């Protein structure tokens, strides 16, 4: 049987909806039979370095070293964050009751918008109920057929979806020469030119060269849109993200992000000039037609930002883990690309081998994620690992020992 991938079911011109689903189900079952299905593992406790999971294959409850969370600072379980959510639940109830424009805006929503705008060094902000929709809806509402979005080829899917109503061109990942060439080729052809990038790339853990991108953008009169999903709370002296890291706060037109990574909640935001944010309030459809963020989530996020600002030792501990883990992986001889942050790609370069390694890691109680084609090119198939501040050295060493054993077994190192 041909080794199928998700790419085989993206476009099926000869199959209707049901036929496509039936065909996909056969691949799904094949994944499961080979114990390659490492998705939707059901957890029985909170996000933490040790996660109790109901094993899909045996039904047993397994305590695993959890290396697959975006909860980088462990704020989902921080006492101040939890208490703030509880108090808001008691005061406001479980939901906002309406969409923001009509009747769902609470005082704490305004407080969160003001707080995240200040945190990002911008004039104003708008908050969404998902990070994906903050990107996609914003770009869909701002860019039209007369405009163009110039995208890093590794940019997040939400940005790509947001640019479906406009023209797009891609430049090589983090390649300033490629970006400048692309800008030069469309210099006088479009009304609005906007460069869209991630601050930290979720599959590679590397950081965009934002200072150089700012220089090129000014040269070609282009705007910049940056997604700070994996940077907020993690990088920069005070955890304010890529703009702080490169000292370009106030020089970026639109700064987006999610509340679901280091901030430990759910939702998204866009920050920028007051006039742009006012426009989004009335033209961003996922904002206009979605019920406002739940009060408990909003209050917890306000507390999470306070923790980031007042307890820098949490971020320091995360970076100690990052430095240690990166050095050990390099010493062992693993290919981790250009990773600079809490995200580590262990690049295997073969889909089947990646699935086998993840199967064995699961059996060894190491929880990681396989990243396969078409999420990445086949030659860049990888095991994706992400660290948290509360990981102890014994957790990291146990994972490193397992990786070393499998790296030798599969001739990767």
mmCIF file with all atom_site columns, N, CA and C in Angstrom, residues 58-104:
data_model
loop_
_atom_site.group_PDB
_atom_site.id
_atom_site.type_symbol
_atom_site.label_atom_id
_atom_site.label_alt_id
_atom_site.label_comp_id
_atom_site.label_asym_id
_atom_site.label_entity_id
_atom_site.label_seq_id
_atom_site.pdbx_PDB_ins_code
_atom_site.Cartn_x
_atom_site.Cartn_y
_atom_site.Cartn_z
_atom_site.occupancy
_atom_site.B_iso_or_equiv
_atom_site.pdbx_formal_charge
_atom_site.auth_seq_id
_atom_site.auth_comp_id
_atom_site.auth_asym_id
_atom_site.auth_atom_id
_atom_site.pdbx_PDB_model_num
ATOM 1   N N  . UNK A 1 58  ? -3.837  1.193  24.571 1.00 0.00 ? 58  UNK A N  1
ATOM 2   C CA . UNK A 1 58  ? -3.993  0.246  25.689 1.00 0.00 ? 58  UNK A CA 1
ATOM 3   C C  . UNK A 1 58  ? -5.124  0.622  26.638 1.00 0.00 ? 58  UNK A C  1
ATOM 4   N N  . UNK A 1 59  ? -5.543  1.890  26.584 1.00 0.00 ? 59  UNK A N  1
ATOM 5   C CA . UNK A 1 59  ? -6.567  2.367  27.502 1.00 0.00 ? 59  UNK A CA 1
ATOM 6   C C  . UNK A 1 59  ? -6.036  2.715  28.881 1.00 0.00 ? 59  UNK A C  1
ATOM 7   N N  . UNK A 1 60  ? -4.761  2.421  29.132 1.00 0.00 ? 60  UNK A N  1
ATOM 8   C CA . UNK A 1 60  ? -4.186  2.715  30.452 1.00 0.00 ? 60  UNK A CA 1
ATOM 9   C C  . UNK A 1 60  ? -3.924  4.207  30.612 1.00 0.00 ? 60  UNK A C  1
ATOM 10  N N  . UNK A 1 61  ? -3.837  4.660  31.860 1.00 0.00 ? 61  UNK A N  1
ATOM 11  C CA . UNK A 1 61  ? -3.485  6.033  32.165 1.00 0.00 ? 61  UNK A CA 1
ATOM 12  C C  . UNK A 1 61  ? -1.972  6.106  32.359 1.00 0.00 ? 61  UNK A C  1
ATOM 13  N N  . UNK A 1 62  ? -1.323  6.907  31.504 1.00 0.00 ? 62  UNK A N  1
ATOM 14  C CA . UNK A 1 62  ? 0.140   6.986  31.513 1.00 0.00 ? 62  UNK A CA 1
ATOM 15  C C  . UNK A 1 62  ? 0.570   8.374  31.958 1.00 0.00 ? 62  UNK A C  1
ATOM 16  N N  . UNK A 1 63  ? 1.559   8.435  32.848 1.00 0.00 ? 63  UNK A N  1
ATOM 17  C CA . UNK A 1 63  ? 2.176   9.713  33.175 1.00 0.00 ? 63  UNK A CA 1
ATOM 18  C C  . UNK A 1 63  ? 3.373   9.911  32.241 1.00 0.00 ? 63  UNK A C  1
ATOM 19  N N  . UNK A 1 64  ? 3.313   10.981 31.439 1.00 0.00 ? 64  UNK A N  1
ATOM 20  C CA . UNK A 1 64  ? 4.313   11.208 30.408 1.00 0.00 ? 64  UNK A CA 1
ATOM 21  C C  . UNK A 1 64  ? 5.022   12.538 30.632 1.00 0.00 ? 64  UNK A C  1
ATOM 22  N N  . UNK A 1 65  ? 6.287   12.590 30.219 1.00 0.00 ? 65  UNK A N  1
ATOM 23  C CA . UNK A 1 65  ? 7.000   13.866 30.201 1.00 0.00 ? 65  UNK A CA 1
ATOM 24  C C  . UNK A 1 65  ? 6.453   14.650 29.010 1.00 0.00 ? 65  UNK A C  1
ATOM 25  N N  . UNK A 1 66  ? 5.841   15.774 29.311 1.00 0.00 ? 66  UNK A N  1
ATOM 26  C CA . UNK A 1 66  ? 5.045   16.514 28.321 1.00 0.00 ? 66  UNK A CA 1
ATOM 27  C C  . UNK A 1 66  ? 5.910   17.568 27.637 1.00 0.00 ? 66  UNK A C  1
ATOM 28  N N  . UNK A 1 67  ? 6.252   17.309 26.378 1.00 0.00 ? 67  UNK A N  1
ATOM 29  C CA . UNK A 1 67  ? 7.114   18.196 25.594 1.00 0.00 ? 67  UNK A CA 1
ATOM 30  C C  . UNK A 1 67  ? 6.396   18.672 24.339 1.00 0.00 ? 67  UNK A C  1
ATOM 31  N N  . UNK A 1 68  ? 5.108   18.977 24.499 1.00 0.00 ? 68  UNK A N  1
ATOM 32  C CA . UNK A 1 68  ? 4.304   19.363 23.334 1.00 0.00 ? 68  UNK A CA 1
ATOM 33  C C  . UNK A 1 68  ? 3.361   20.518 23.644 1.00 0.00 ? 68  UNK A C  1
ATOM 34  N N  . UNK A 1 69  ? 3.696   21.321 24.636 1.00 0.00 ? 69  UNK A N  1
ATOM 35  C CA . UNK A 1 69  ? 2.807   22.405 25.047 1.00 0.00 ? 69  UNK A CA 1
ATOM 36  C C  . UNK A 1 69  ? 3.340   23.758 24.593 1.00 0.00 ? 69  UNK A C  1
ATOM 37  N N  . UNK A 1 70  ? 2.405   24.671 24.297 1.00 0.00 ? 70  UNK A N  1
ATOM 38  C CA . UNK A 1 70  ? 2.766   26.067 24.053 1.00 0.00 ? 70  UNK A CA 1
ATOM 39  C C  . UNK A 1 70  ? 2.662   26.911 25.321 1.00 0.00 ? 70  UNK A C  1
ATOM 40  N N  . UNK A 1 71  ? 2.341   26.270 26.429 1.00 0.00 ? 71  UNK A N  1
ATOM 41  C CA . UNK A 1 71  ? 2.199   26.932 27.727 1.00 0.00 ? 71  UNK A CA 1
ATOM 42  C C  . UNK A 1 71  ? 3.589   27.146 28.317 1.00 0.00 ? 71  UNK A C  1
ATOM 43  N N  . UNK A 1 72  ? 4.393   27.973 27.616 1.00 0.00 ? 72  UNK A N  1
ATOM 44  C CA . UNK A 1 72  ? 5.823   28.066 27.895 1.00 0.00 ? 72  UNK A CA 1
ATOM 45  C C  . UNK A 1 72  ? 6.141   28.472 29.335 1.00 0.00 ? 72  UNK A C  1
ATOM 46  N N  . UNK A 1 73  ? 5.312   29.333 29.928 1.00 0.00 ? 73  UNK A N  1
ATOM 47  C CA . UNK A 1 73  ? 5.587   29.856 31.263 1.00 0.00 ? 73  UNK A CA 1
ATOM 48  C C  . UNK A 1 73  ? 4.741   29.187 32.342 1.00 0.00 ? 73  UNK A C  1
ATOM 49  N N  . UNK A 1 74  ? 4.013   28.144 31.966 1.00 0.00 ? 74  UNK A N  1
ATOM 50  C CA . UNK A 1 74  ? 3.137   27.412 32.892 1.00 0.00 ? 74  UNK A CA 1
ATOM 51  C C  . UNK A 1 74  ? 2.113   28.326 33.577 1.00 0.00 ? 74  UNK A C  1
ATOM 52  N N  . UNK A 1 75  ? 1.644   29.329 32.838 1.00 0.00 ? 75  UNK A N  1
ATOM 53  C CA . UNK A 1 75  ? 0.692   30.265 33.432 1.00 0.00 ? 75  UNK A CA 1
ATOM 54  C C  . UNK A 1 75  ? -0.725  29.700 33.491 1.00 0.00 ? 75  UNK A C  1
ATOM 55  N N  . UNK A 1 76  ? -0.995  28.611 32.784 1.00 0.00 ? 76  UNK A N  1
ATOM 56  C CA . UNK A 1 76  ? -2.335  28.022 32.870 1.00 0.00 ? 76  UNK A CA 1
ATOM 57  C C  . UNK A 1 76  ? -2.642  27.546 34.291 1.00 0.00 ? 76  UNK A C  1
ATOM 58  N N  . UNK A 1 77  ? -1.598  27.258 35.053 1.00 0.00 ? 77  UNK A N  1
ATOM 59  C CA . UNK A 1 77  ? -1.795  26.756 36.419 1.00 0.00 ? 77  UNK A CA 1
ATOM 60  C C  . UNK A 1 77  ? -1.239  27.703 37.481 1.00 0.00 ? 77  UNK A C  1
ATOM 61  N N  . UNK A 1 78  ? -0.896  28.923 37.090 1.00 0.00 ? 78  UNK A N  1
ATOM 62  C CA . UNK A 1 78  ? -0.369  29.875 38.065 1.00 0.00 ? 78  UNK A CA 1
ATOM 63  C C  . UNK A 1 78  ? -1.495  30.288 39.020 1.00 0.00 ? 78  UNK A C  1
ATOM 64  N N  . UNK A 1 79  ? -1.270  30.271 40.319 1.00 0.00 ? 79  UNK A N  1
ATOM 65  C CA . UNK A 1 79  ? -2.340  30.582 41.278 1.00 0.00 ? 79  UNK A CA 1
ATOM 66  C C  . UNK A 1 79  ? -3.024  31.929 41.049 1.00 0.00 ? 79  UNK A C  1
ATOM 67  N N  . UNK A 1 80  ? -2.257  32.959 40.694 1.00 0.00 ? 80  UNK A N  1
ATOM 68  C CA . UNK A 1 80  ? -2.850  34.285 40.468 1.00 0.00 ? 80  UNK A CA 1
ATOM 69  C C  . UNK A 1 80  ? -3.765  34.281 39.241 1.00 0.00 ? 80  UNK A C  1
ATOM 70  N N  . UNK A 1 81  ? -3.363  33.540 38.225 1.00 0.00 ? 81  UNK A N  1
ATOM 71  C CA . UNK A 1 81  ? -4.155  33.456 36.994 1.00 0.00 ? 81  UNK A CA 1
ATOM 72  C C  . UNK A 1 81  ? -5.455  32.702 37.256 1.00 0.00 ? 81  UNK A C  1
ATOM 73  N N  . UNK A 1 82  ? -5.363  31.616 37.983 1.00 0.00 ? 82  UNK A N  1
ATOM 74  C CA . UNK A 1 82  ? -6.551  30.825 38.308 1.00 0.00 ? 82  UNK A CA 1
ATOM 75  C C  . UNK A 1 82  ? -7.518  31.625 39.178 1.00 0.00 ? 82  UNK A C  1
ATOM 76  N N  . UNK A 1 83  ? -6.992  32.284 40.202 1.00 0.00 ? 83  UNK A N  1
ATOM 77  C CA . UNK A 1 83  ? -7.857  33.044 41.120 1.00 0.00 ? 83  UNK A CA 1
ATOM 78  C C  . UNK A 1 83  ? -8.574  34.187 40.397 1.00 0.00 ? 83  UNK A C  1
ATOM 79  N N  . UNK A 1 84  ? -7.876  34.862 39.508 1.00 0.00 ? 84  UNK A N  1
ATOM 80  C CA . UNK A 1 84  ? -8.509  35.953 38.755 1.00 0.00 ? 84  UNK A CA 1
ATOM 81  C C  . UNK A 1 84  ? -9.678  35.434 37.921 1.00 0.00 ? 84  UNK A C  1
ATOM 82  N N  . UNK A 1 85  ? -9.483  34.268 37.302 1.00 0.00 ? 85  UNK A N  1
ATOM 83  C CA . UNK A 1 85  ? -10.562 33.671 36.514 1.00 0.00 ? 85  UNK A CA 1
ATOM 84  C C  . UNK A 1 85  ? -11.758 33.293 37.366 1.00 0.00 ? 85  UNK A C  1
ATOM 85  N N  . UNK A 1 86  ? -11.505 32.742 38.552 1.00 0.00 ? 86  UNK A N  1
ATOM 86  C CA . UNK A 1 86  ? -12.585 32.342 39.460 1.00 0.00 ? 86  UNK A CA 1
ATOM 87  C C  . UNK A 1 86  ? -13.404 33.560 39.890 1.00 0.00 ? 86  UNK A C  1
ATOM 88  N N  . UNK A 1 87  ? -12.735 34.629 40.263 1.00 0.00 ? 87  UNK A N  1
ATOM 89  C CA . UNK A 1 87  ? -13.438 35.828 40.718 1.00 0.00 ? 87  UNK A CA 1
ATOM 90  C C  . UNK A 1 87  ? -14.269 36.453 39.609 1.00 0.00 ? 87  UNK A C  1
ATOM 91  N N  . UNK A 1 88  ? -13.742 36.438 38.373 1.00 0.00 ? 88  UNK A N  1
ATOM 92  C CA . UNK A 1 88  ? -14.505 36.984 37.247 1.00 0.00 ? 88  UNK A CA 1
ATOM 93  C C  . UNK A 1 88  ? -15.712 36.117 36.925 1.00 0.00 ? 88  UNK A C  1
ATOM 94  N N  . UNK A 1 89  ? -15.564 34.806 37.064 1.00 0.00 ? 89  UNK A N  1
ATOM 95  C CA . UNK A 1 89  ? -16.689 33.894 36.838 1.00 0.00 ? 89  UNK A CA 1
ATOM 96  C C  . UNK A 1 89  ? -17.821 34.196 37.823 1.00 0.00 ? 89  UNK A C  1
ATOM 97  N N  . UNK A 1 90  ? -17.469 34.431 39.060 1.00 0.00 ? 90  UNK A N  1
ATOM 98  C CA . UNK A 1 90  ? -18.468 34.748 40.079 1.00 0.00 ? 90  UNK A CA 1
ATOM 99  C C  . UNK A 1 90  ? -19.132 36.095 39.792 1.00 0.00 ? 90  UNK A C  1
ATOM 100 N N  . UNK A 1 91  ? -18.336 37.077 39.397 1.00 0.00 ? 91  UNK A N  1
ATOM 101 C CA . UNK A 1 91  ? -18.860 38.430 39.196 1.00 0.00 ? 91  UNK A CA 1
ATOM 102 C C  . UNK A 1 91  ? -19.677 38.578 37.915 1.00 0.00 ? 91  UNK A C  1
ATOM 103 N N  . UNK A 1 92  ? -19.178 38.008 36.798 1.00 0.00 ? 92  UNK A N  1
ATOM 104 C CA . UNK A 1 92  ? -19.781 38.270 35.490 1.00 0.00 ? 92  UNK A CA 1
ATOM 105 C C  . UNK A 1 92  ? -20.571 37.096 34.922 1.00 0.00 ? 92  UNK A C  1
ATOM 106 N N  . UNK A 1 93  ? -20.375 35.893 35.482 1.00 0.00 ? 93  UNK A N  1
ATOM 107 C CA . UNK A 1 93  ? -21.003 34.724 34.897 1.00 0.00 ? 93  UNK A CA 1
ATOM 108 C C  . UNK A 1 93  ? -20.093 34.059 33.883 1.00 0.00 ? 93  UNK A C  1
ATOM 109 N N  . UNK A 1 94  ? -20.615 33.040 33.212 1.00 0.00 ? 94  UNK A N  1
ATOM 110 C CA . UNK A 1 94  ? -19.773 32.212 32.348 1.00 0.00 ? 94  UNK A CA 1
ATOM 111 C C  . UNK A 1 94  ? -19.515 32.807 30.973 1.00 0.00 ? 94  UNK A C  1
ATOM 112 N N  . UNK A 1 95  ? -20.368 33.727 30.521 1.00 0.00 ? 95  UNK A N  1
ATOM 113 C CA . UNK A 1 95  ? -20.196 34.272 29.178 1.00 0.00 ? 95  UNK A CA 1
ATOM 114 C C  . UNK A 1 95  ? -20.473 35.755 29.124 1.00 0.00 ? 95  UNK A C  1
ATOM 115 N N  . UNK A 1 96  ? -20.086 36.378 28.007 1.00 0.00 ? 96  UNK A N  1
ATOM 116 C CA . UNK A 1 96  ? -20.282 37.822 27.836 1.00 0.00 ? 96  UNK A CA 1
ATOM 117 C C  . UNK A 1 96  ? -21.695 38.165 27.388 1.00 0.00 ? 96  UNK A C  1
ATOM 118 N N  . UNK A 1 97  ? -22.388 37.216 26.768 1.00 0.00 ? 97  UNK A N  1
ATOM 119 C CA . UNK A 1 97  ? -23.793 37.415 26.453 1.00 0.00 ? 97  UNK A CA 1
ATOM 120 C C  . UNK A 1 97  ? -24.113 38.006 25.105 1.00 0.00 ? 97  UNK A C  1
ATOM 121 N N  . UNK A 1 98  ? -23.121 38.546 24.414 1.00 0.00 ? 98  UNK A N  1
ATOM 122 C CA . UNK A 1 98  ? -23.399 39.154 23.109 1.00 0.00 ? 98  UNK A CA 1
ATOM 123 C C  . UNK A 1 98  ? -22.077 39.415 22.396 1.00 0.00 ? 98  UNK A C  1
ATOM 124 N N  . UNK A 1 99  ? -22.199 39.847 21.150 1.00 0.00 ? 99  UNK A N  1
ATOM 125 C CA . UNK A 1 99  ? -21.013 40.243 20.393 1.00 0.00 ? 99  UNK A CA 1
ATOM 126 C C  . UNK A 1 99  ? -20.501 41.574 20.929 1.00 0.00 ? 99  UNK A C  1
ATOM 127 N N  . UNK A 1 100 ? -19.224 41.882 20.735 1.00 0.00 ? 100 UNK A N  1
ATOM 128 C CA . UNK A 1 100 ? -18.654 43.091 21.343 1.00 0.00 ? 100 UNK A CA 1
ATOM 129 C C  . UNK A 1 100 ? -19.354 44.394 20.955 1.00 0.00 ? 100 UNK A C  1
ATOM 130 N N  . UNK A 1 101 ? -19.721 44.543 19.682 1.00 0.00 ? 101 UNK A N  1
ATOM 131 C CA . UNK A 1 101 ? -20.282 45.809 19.219 1.00 0.00 ? 101 UNK A CA 1
ATOM 132 C C  . UNK A 1 101 ? -21.680 46.088 19.753 1.00 0.00 ? 101 UNK A C  1
ATOM 133 N N  . UNK A 1 102 ? -22.436 45.042 20.060 1.00 0.00 ? 102 UNK A N  1
ATOM 134 C CA . UNK A 1 102 ? -23.848 45.233 20.372 1.00 0.00 ? 102 UNK A CA 1
ATOM 135 C C  . UNK A 1 102 ? -24.171 45.185 21.859 1.00 0.00 ? 102 UNK A C  1
ATOM 136 N N  . UNK A 1 103 ? -23.542 44.318 22.612 1.00 0.00 ? 103 UNK A N  1
ATOM 137 C CA . UNK A 1 103 ? -23.893 44.270 24.022 1.00 0.00 ? 103 UNK A CA 1
ATOM 138 C C  . UNK A 1 103 ? -22.971 43.420 24.857 1.00 0.00 ? 103 UNK A C  1
ATOM 139 N N  . UNK A 1 104 ? -21.890 42.919 24.262 1.00 0.00 ? 104 UNK A N  1
ATOM 140 C CA . UNK A 1 104 ? -21.039 41.979 24.966 1.00 0.00 ? 104 UNK A CA 1
ATOM 141 C C  . UNK A 1 104 ? -19.763 42.546 25.525 1.00 0.00 ? 104 UNK A C  1
#
